[in-house]
Coordinates of N, CA and C in Angstrom, one line a residue:
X33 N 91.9 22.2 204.6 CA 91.4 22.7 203.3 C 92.4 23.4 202.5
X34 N 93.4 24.2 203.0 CA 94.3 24.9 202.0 C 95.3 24.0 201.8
X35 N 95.9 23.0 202.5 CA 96.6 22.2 201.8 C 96.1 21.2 201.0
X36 N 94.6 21.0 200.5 CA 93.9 20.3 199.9 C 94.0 21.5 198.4
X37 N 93.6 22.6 198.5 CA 93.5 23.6 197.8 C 95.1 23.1 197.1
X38 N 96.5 23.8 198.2 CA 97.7 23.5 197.0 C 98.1 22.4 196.1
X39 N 97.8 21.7 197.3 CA 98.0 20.1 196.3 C 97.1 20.0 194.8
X40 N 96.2 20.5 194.8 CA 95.5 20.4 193.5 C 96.2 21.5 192.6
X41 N 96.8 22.5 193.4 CA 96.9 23.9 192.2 C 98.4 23.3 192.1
X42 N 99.4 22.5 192.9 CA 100.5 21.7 191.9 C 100.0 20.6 191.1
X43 N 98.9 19.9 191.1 CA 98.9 18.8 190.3 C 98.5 19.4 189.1
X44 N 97.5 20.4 189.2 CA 97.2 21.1 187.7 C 98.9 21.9 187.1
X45 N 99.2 22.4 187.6 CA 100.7 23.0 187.0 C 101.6 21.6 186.3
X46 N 101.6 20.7 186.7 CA 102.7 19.1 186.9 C 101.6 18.8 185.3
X47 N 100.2 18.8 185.2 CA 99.5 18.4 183.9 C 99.6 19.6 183.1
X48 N 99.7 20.7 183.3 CA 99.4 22.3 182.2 C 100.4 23.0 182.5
X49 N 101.9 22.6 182.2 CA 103.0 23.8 182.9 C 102.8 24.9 182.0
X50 N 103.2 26.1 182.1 CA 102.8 27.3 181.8 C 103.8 27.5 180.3
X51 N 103.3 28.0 179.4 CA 103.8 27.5 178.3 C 104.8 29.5 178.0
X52 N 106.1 29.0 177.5 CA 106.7 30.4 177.5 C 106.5 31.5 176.9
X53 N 106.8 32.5 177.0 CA 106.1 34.0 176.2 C 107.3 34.6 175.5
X54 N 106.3 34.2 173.4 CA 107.0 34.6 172.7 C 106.3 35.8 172.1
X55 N 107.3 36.9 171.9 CA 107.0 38.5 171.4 C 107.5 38.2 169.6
X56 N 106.1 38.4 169.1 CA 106.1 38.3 167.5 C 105.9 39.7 167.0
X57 N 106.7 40.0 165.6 CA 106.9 41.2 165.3 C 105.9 41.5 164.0
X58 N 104.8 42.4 164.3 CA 103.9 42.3 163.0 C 104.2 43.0 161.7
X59 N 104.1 42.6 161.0 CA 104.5 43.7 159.7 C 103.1 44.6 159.0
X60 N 104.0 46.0 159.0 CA 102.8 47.0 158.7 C 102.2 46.6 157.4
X61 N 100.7 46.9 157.2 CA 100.3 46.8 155.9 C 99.9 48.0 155.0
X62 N 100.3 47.9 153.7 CA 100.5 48.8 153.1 C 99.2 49.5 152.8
X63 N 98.2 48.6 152.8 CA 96.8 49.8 152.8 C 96.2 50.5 153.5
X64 N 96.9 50.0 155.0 CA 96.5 51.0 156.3 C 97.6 51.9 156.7
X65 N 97.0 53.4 157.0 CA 97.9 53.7 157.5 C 98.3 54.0 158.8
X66 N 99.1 54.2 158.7 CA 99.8 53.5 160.4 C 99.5 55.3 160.7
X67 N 100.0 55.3 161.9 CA 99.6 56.9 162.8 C 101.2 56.6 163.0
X68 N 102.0 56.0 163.7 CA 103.3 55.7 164.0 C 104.3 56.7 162.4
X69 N 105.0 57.0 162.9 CA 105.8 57.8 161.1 C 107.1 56.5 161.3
X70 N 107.4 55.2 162.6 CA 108.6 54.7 162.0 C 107.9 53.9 160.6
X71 N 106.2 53.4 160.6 CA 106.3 52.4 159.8 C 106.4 53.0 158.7
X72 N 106.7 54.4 158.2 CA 106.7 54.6 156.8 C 108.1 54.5 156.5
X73 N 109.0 54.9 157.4 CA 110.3 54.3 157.3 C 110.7 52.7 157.0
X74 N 109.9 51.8 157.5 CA 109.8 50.9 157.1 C 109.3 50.2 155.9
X75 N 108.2 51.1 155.6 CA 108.0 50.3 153.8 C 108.5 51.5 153.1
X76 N 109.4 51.3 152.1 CA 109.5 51.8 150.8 C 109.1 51.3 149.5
X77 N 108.2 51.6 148.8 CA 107.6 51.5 147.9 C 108.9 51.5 146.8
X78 N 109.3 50.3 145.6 CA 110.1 50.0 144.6 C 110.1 50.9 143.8
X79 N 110.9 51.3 142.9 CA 111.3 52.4 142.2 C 109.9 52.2 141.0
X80 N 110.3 51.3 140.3 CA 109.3 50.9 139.4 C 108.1 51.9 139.7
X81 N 107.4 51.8 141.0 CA 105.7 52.5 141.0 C 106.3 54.0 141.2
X82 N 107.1 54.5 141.8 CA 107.3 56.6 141.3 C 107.8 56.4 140.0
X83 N 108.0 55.8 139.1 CA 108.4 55.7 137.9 C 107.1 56.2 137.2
X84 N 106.7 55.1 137.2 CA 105.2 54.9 137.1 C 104.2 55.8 136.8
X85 N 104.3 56.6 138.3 CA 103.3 58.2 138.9 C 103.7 58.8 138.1
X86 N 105.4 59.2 138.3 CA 105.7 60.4 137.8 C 105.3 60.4 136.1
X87 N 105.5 59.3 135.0 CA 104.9 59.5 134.1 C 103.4 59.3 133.6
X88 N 102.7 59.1 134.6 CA 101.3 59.0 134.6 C 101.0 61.0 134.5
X89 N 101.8 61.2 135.7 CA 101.8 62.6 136.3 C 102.1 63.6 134.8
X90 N 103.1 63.3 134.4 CA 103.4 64.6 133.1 C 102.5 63.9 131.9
X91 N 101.9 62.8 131.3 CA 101.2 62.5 130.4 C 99.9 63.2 130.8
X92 N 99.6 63.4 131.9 CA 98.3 64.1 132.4 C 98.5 65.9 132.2
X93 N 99.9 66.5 132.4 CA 100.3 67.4 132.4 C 100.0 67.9 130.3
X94 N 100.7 67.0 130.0 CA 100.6 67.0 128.5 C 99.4 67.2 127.7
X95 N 99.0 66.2 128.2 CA 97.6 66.4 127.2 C 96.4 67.7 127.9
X96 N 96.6 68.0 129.0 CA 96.0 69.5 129.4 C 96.9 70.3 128.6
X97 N 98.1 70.0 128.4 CA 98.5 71.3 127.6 C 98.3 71.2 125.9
X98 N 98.1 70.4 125.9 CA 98.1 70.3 124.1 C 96.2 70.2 124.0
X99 N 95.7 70.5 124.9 CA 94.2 70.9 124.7 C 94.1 72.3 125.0
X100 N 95.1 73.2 125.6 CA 95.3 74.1 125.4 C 95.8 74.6 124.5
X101 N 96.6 74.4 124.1 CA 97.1 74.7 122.7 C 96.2 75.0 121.7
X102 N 95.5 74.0 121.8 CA 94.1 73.7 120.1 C 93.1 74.9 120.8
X103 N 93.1 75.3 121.8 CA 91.8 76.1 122.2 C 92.9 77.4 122.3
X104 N 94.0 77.8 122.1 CA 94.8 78.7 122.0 C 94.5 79.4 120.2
X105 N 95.0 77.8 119.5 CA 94.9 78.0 117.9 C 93.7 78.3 117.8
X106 N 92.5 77.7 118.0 CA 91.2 78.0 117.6 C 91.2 79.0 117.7
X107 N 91.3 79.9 118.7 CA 90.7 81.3 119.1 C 91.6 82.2 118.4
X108 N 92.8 82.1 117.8 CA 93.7 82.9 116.8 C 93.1 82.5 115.3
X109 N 92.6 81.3 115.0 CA 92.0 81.0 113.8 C 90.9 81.9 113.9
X110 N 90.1 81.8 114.8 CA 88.8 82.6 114.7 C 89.0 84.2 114.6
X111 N 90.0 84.9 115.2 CA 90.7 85.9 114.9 C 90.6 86.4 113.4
X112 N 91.5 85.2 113.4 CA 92.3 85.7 111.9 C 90.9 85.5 110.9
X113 N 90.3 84.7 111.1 CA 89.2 84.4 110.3 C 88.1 86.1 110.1
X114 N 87.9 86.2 111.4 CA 87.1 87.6 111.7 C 87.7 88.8 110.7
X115 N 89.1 88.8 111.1 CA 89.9 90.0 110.6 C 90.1 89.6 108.9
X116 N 90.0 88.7 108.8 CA 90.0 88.5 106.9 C 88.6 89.2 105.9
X117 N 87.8 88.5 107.2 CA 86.4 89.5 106.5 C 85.7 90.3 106.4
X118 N 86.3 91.1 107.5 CA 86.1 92.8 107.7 C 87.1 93.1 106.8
X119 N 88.4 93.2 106.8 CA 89.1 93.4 105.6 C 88.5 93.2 104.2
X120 N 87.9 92.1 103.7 CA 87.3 92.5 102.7 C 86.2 92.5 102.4
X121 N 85.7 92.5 103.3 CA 84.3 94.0 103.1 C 85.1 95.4 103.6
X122 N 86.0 95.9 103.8 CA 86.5 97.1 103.8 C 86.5 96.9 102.1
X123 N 87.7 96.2 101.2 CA 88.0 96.1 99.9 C 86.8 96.4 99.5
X124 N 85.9 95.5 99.4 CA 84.7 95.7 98.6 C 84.3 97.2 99.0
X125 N 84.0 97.8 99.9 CA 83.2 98.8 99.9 C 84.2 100.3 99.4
X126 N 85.8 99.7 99.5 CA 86.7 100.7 98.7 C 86.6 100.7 97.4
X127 N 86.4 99.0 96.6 CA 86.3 99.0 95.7 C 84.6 99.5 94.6
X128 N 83.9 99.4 95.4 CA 82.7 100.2 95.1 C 83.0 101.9 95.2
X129 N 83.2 102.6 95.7 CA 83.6 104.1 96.2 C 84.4 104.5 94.9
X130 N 85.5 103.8 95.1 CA 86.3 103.9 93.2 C 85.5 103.7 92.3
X131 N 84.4 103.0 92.3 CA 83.9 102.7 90.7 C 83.0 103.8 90.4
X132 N 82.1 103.8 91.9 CA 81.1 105.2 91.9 C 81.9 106.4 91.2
X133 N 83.4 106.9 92.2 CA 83.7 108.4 91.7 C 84.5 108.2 90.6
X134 N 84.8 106.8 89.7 CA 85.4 107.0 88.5 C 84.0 107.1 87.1
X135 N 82.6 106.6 87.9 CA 82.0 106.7 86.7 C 80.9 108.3 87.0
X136 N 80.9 109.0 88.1 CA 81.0 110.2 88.1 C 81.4 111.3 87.5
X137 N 83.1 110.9 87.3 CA 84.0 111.6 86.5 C 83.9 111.3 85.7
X138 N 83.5 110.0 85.2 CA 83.2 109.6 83.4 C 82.0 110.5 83.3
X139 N 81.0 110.8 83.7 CA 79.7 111.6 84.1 C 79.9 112.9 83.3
X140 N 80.6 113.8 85.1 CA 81.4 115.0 84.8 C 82.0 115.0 83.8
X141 N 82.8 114.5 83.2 CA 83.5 115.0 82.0 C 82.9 114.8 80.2
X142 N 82.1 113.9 80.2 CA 81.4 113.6 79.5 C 80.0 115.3 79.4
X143 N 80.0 115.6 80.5 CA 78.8 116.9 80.5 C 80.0 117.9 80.1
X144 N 81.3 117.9 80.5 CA 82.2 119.3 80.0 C 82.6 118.8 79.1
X145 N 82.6 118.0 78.3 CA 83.0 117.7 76.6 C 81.5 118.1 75.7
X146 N 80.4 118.0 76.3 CA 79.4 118.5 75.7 C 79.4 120.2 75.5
X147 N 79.5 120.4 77.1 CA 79.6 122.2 77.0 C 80.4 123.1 76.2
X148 N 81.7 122.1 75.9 CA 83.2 122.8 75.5 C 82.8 122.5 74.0
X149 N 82.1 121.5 73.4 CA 81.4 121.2 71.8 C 80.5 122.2 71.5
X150 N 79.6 122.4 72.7 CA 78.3 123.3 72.3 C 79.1 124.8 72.0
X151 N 80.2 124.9 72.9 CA 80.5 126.6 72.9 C 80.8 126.9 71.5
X152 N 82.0 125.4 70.8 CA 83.0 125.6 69.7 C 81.7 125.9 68.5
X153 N 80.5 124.9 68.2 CA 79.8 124.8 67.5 C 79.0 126.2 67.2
X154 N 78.8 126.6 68.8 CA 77.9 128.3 68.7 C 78.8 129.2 68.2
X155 N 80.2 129.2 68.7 CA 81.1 130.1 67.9 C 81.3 130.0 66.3
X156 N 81.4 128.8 65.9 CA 81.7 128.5 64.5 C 80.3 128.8 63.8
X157 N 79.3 128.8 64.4 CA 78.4 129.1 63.9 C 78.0 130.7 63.9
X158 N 78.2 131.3 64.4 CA 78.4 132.4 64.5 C 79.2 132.9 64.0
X159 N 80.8 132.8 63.6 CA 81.7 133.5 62.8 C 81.1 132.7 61.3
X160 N 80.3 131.9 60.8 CA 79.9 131.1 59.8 C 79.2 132.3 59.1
X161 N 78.2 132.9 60.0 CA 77.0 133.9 59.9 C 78.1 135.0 59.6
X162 N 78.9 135.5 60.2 CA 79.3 136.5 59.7 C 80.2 136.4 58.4
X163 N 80.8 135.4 58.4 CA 81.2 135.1 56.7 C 80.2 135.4 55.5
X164 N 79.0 135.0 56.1 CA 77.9 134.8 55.0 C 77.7 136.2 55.1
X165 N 77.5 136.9 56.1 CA 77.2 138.2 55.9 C 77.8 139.0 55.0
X166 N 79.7 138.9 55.1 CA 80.4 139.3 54.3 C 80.7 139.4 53.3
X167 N 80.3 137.9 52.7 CA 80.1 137.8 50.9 C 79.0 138.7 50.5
X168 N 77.9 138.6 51.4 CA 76.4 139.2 50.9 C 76.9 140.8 50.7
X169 N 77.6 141.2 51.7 CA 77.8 142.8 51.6 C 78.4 142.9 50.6
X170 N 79.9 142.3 50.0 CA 80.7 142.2 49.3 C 79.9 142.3 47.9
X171 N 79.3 141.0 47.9 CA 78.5 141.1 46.0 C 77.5 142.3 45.8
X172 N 77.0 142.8 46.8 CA 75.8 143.5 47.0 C 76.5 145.2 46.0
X173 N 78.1 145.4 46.3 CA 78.8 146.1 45.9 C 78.6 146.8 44.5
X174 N 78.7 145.1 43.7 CA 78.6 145.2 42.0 C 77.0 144.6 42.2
X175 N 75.9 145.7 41.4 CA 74.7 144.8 41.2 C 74.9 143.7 40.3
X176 N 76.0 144.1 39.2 CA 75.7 143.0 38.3 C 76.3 141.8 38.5
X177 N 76.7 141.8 39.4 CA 77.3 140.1 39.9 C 76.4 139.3 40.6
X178 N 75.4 138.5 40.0 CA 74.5 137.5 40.9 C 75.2 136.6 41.4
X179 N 74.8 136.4 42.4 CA 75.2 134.9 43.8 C 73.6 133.8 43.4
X180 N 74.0 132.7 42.6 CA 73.2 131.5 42.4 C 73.3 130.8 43.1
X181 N 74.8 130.3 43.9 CA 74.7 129.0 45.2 C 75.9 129.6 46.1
X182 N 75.6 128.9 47.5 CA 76.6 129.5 48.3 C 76.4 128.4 49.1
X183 N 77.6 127.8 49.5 CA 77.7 126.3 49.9 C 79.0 127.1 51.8
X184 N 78.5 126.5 52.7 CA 79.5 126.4 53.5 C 79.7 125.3 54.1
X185 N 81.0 124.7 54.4 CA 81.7 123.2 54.5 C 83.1 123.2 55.2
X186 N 83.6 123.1 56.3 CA 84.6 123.1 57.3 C 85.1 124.3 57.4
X187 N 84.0 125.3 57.7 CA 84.2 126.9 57.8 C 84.4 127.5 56.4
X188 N 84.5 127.0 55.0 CA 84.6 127.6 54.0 C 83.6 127.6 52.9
X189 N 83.7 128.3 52.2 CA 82.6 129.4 51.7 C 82.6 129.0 50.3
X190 N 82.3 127.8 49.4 CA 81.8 127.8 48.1 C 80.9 128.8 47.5
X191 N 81.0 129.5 46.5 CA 79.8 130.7 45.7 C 79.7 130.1 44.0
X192 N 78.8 130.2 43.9 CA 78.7 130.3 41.9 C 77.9 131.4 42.1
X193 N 78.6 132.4 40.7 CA 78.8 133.5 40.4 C 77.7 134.0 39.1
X194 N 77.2 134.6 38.8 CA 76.7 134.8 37.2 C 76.8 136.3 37.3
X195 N 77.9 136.6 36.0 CA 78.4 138.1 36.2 C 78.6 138.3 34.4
X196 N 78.3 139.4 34.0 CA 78.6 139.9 32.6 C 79.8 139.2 32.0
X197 N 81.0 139.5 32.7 CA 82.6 139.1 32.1 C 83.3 138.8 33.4
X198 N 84.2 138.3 32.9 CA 85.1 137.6 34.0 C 86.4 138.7 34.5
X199 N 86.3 140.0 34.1 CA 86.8 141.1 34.6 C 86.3 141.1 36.1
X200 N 85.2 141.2 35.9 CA 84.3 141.7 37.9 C 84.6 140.6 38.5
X201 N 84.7 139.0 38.3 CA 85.5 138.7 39.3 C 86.8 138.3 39.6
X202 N 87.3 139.2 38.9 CA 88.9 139.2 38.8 C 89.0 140.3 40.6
X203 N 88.3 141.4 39.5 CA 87.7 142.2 40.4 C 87.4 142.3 42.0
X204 N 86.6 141.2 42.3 CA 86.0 140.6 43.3 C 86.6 140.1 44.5
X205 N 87.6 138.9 43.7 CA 88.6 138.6 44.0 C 89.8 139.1 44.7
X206 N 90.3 140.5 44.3 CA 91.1 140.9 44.5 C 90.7 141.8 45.6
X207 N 89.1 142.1 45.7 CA 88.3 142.8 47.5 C 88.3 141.3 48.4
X208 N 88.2 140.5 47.5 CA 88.0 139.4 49.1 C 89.4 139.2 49.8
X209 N 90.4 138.9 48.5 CA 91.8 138.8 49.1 C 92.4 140.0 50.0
X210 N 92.0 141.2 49.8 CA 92.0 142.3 50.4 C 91.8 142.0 52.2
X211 N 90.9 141.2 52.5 CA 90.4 140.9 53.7 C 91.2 140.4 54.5
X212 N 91.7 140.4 55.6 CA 92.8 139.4 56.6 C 91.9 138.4 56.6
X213 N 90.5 138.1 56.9 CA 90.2 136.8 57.2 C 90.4 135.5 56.0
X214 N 90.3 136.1 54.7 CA 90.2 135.3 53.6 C 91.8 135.0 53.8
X215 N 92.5 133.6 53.9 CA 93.4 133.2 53.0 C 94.0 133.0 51.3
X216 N 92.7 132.6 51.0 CA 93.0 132.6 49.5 C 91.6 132.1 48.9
X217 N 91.7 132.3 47.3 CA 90.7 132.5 47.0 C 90.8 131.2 45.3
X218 N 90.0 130.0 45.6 CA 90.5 128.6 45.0 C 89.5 128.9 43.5
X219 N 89.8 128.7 42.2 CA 89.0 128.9 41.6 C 88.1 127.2 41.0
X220 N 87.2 127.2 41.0 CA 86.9 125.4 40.7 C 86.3 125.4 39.1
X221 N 85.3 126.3 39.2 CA 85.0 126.0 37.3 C 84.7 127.2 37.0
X222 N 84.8 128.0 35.6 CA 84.3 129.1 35.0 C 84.2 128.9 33.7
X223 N 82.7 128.8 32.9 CA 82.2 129.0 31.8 C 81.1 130.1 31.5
X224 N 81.3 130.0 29.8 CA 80.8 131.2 29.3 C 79.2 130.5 28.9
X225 N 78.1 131.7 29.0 CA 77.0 131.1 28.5 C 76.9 131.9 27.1
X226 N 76.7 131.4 25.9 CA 76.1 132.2 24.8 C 75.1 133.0 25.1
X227 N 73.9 132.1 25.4 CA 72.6 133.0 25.1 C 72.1 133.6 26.3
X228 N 73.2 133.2 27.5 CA 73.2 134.9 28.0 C 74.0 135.7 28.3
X229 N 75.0 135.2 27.4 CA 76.2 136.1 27.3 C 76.9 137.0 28.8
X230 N 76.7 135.6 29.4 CA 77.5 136.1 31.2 C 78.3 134.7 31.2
X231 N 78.8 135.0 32.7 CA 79.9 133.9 32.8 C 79.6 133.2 34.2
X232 N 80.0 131.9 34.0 CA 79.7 131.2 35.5 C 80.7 130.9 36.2
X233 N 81.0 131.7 37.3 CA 82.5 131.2 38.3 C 81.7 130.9 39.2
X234 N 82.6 129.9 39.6 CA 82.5 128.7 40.5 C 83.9 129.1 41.5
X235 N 83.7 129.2 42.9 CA 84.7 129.7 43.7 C 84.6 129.3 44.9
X236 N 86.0 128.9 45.4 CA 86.4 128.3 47.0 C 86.8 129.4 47.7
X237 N 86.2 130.0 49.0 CA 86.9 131.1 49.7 C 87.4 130.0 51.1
X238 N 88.4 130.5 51.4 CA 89.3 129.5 52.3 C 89.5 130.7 53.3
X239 N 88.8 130.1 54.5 CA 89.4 131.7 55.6 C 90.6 130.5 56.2

């Protein structure tokens, strides 16, 4: 039986001789990755694709930054926008405050030009009164000198006169000029009446 056995296990070897053992080298693939670190030494990726990245890589850099930028500007725009219009509403409300205390003052001063009028007016009026007083005492002097009109006009003292002769107010004259207050004494008209044999002076007292 075992030399029945060999003879068959040479005749099978003499039909099927044993065919020789060839060692094939695989090449890594680039979508897997290997655990091994020679195969990365073994593929190098062509310049062309880091070309590539790296400008993929700073155009990505770029436009984050120039979207910062705009959101930089916006927010200084909005700034300056803010600060423009509190500024003028400050203006405005400076320029209101001036108009208020200039038309105040136009106010105020308008009431002290009244006061400073009323005082001059009460004074002039008052030394007016005493002028008149002073003619009245004055004619009262000679009875026979009547006072017919008595005119006062930029503080001065127009009279018409009806007197006997034109002596008394030569007379007259010469007591008013007497006075410091009288400057001078203007004569304007003097006629004689026949039938009543008196005379009419017409006279400017000038203080």
């Amino acid at each position: 039986m075992e030399q029945q056995n060999q003879q068959v296990n040479q005749l099978n070897q003499v039909q099927n001789p044993p065919q020789p053992k060839v060692e094939t080298k695989q090449t890594p693939n680039r979508n897997t990755a290997s655990p091994n670190l020679l195969d990365h030494d073994i593929y190098k990726p062509p310049p062309t694709v880091k070309y590539k990245s790296t400008v993929v890589m700073v155009s990505k850099f770029a436009i984050v930054g120039i979207q910062l930028v705009f959101i930089v500007l916006l927010i200084i725009n909005l700034a300056i926008t803010t600060n423009i219009a509190v500024s003028q509403r400050q203006v405005e409300s400076l320029e209101k405050q001036v108009a208020e205390k200039a038309y105040i003052e136009t106010q105020v001063t308008t009431v002290i030009n009244k006061i400073e009028q009323y005082k001059k007016n009460r004074s002039e009026r008052i030394l007016l009164a005493d002028k008149v007083e002073f003619m009245q005492n004055m004619l009262k002097e000679d009875p026979d000198i009547k006072l017919s009109k008595l005119e006062i006009s930029n503080s001065d003292i127009t009279l018409d006169t009806n007197m006997p002769d034109a002596l008394r107010f030569s007379k007259l004259v010469v007591r008013l000029l007497s006075q410091q207050d009288i400057k001078s004494v203007e004569l304007l008209k003097a006629y004689y009446i026949p039938d009543d044999k008196s005379y009419i002076i017409s006279a400017k007292l000038i203080f």
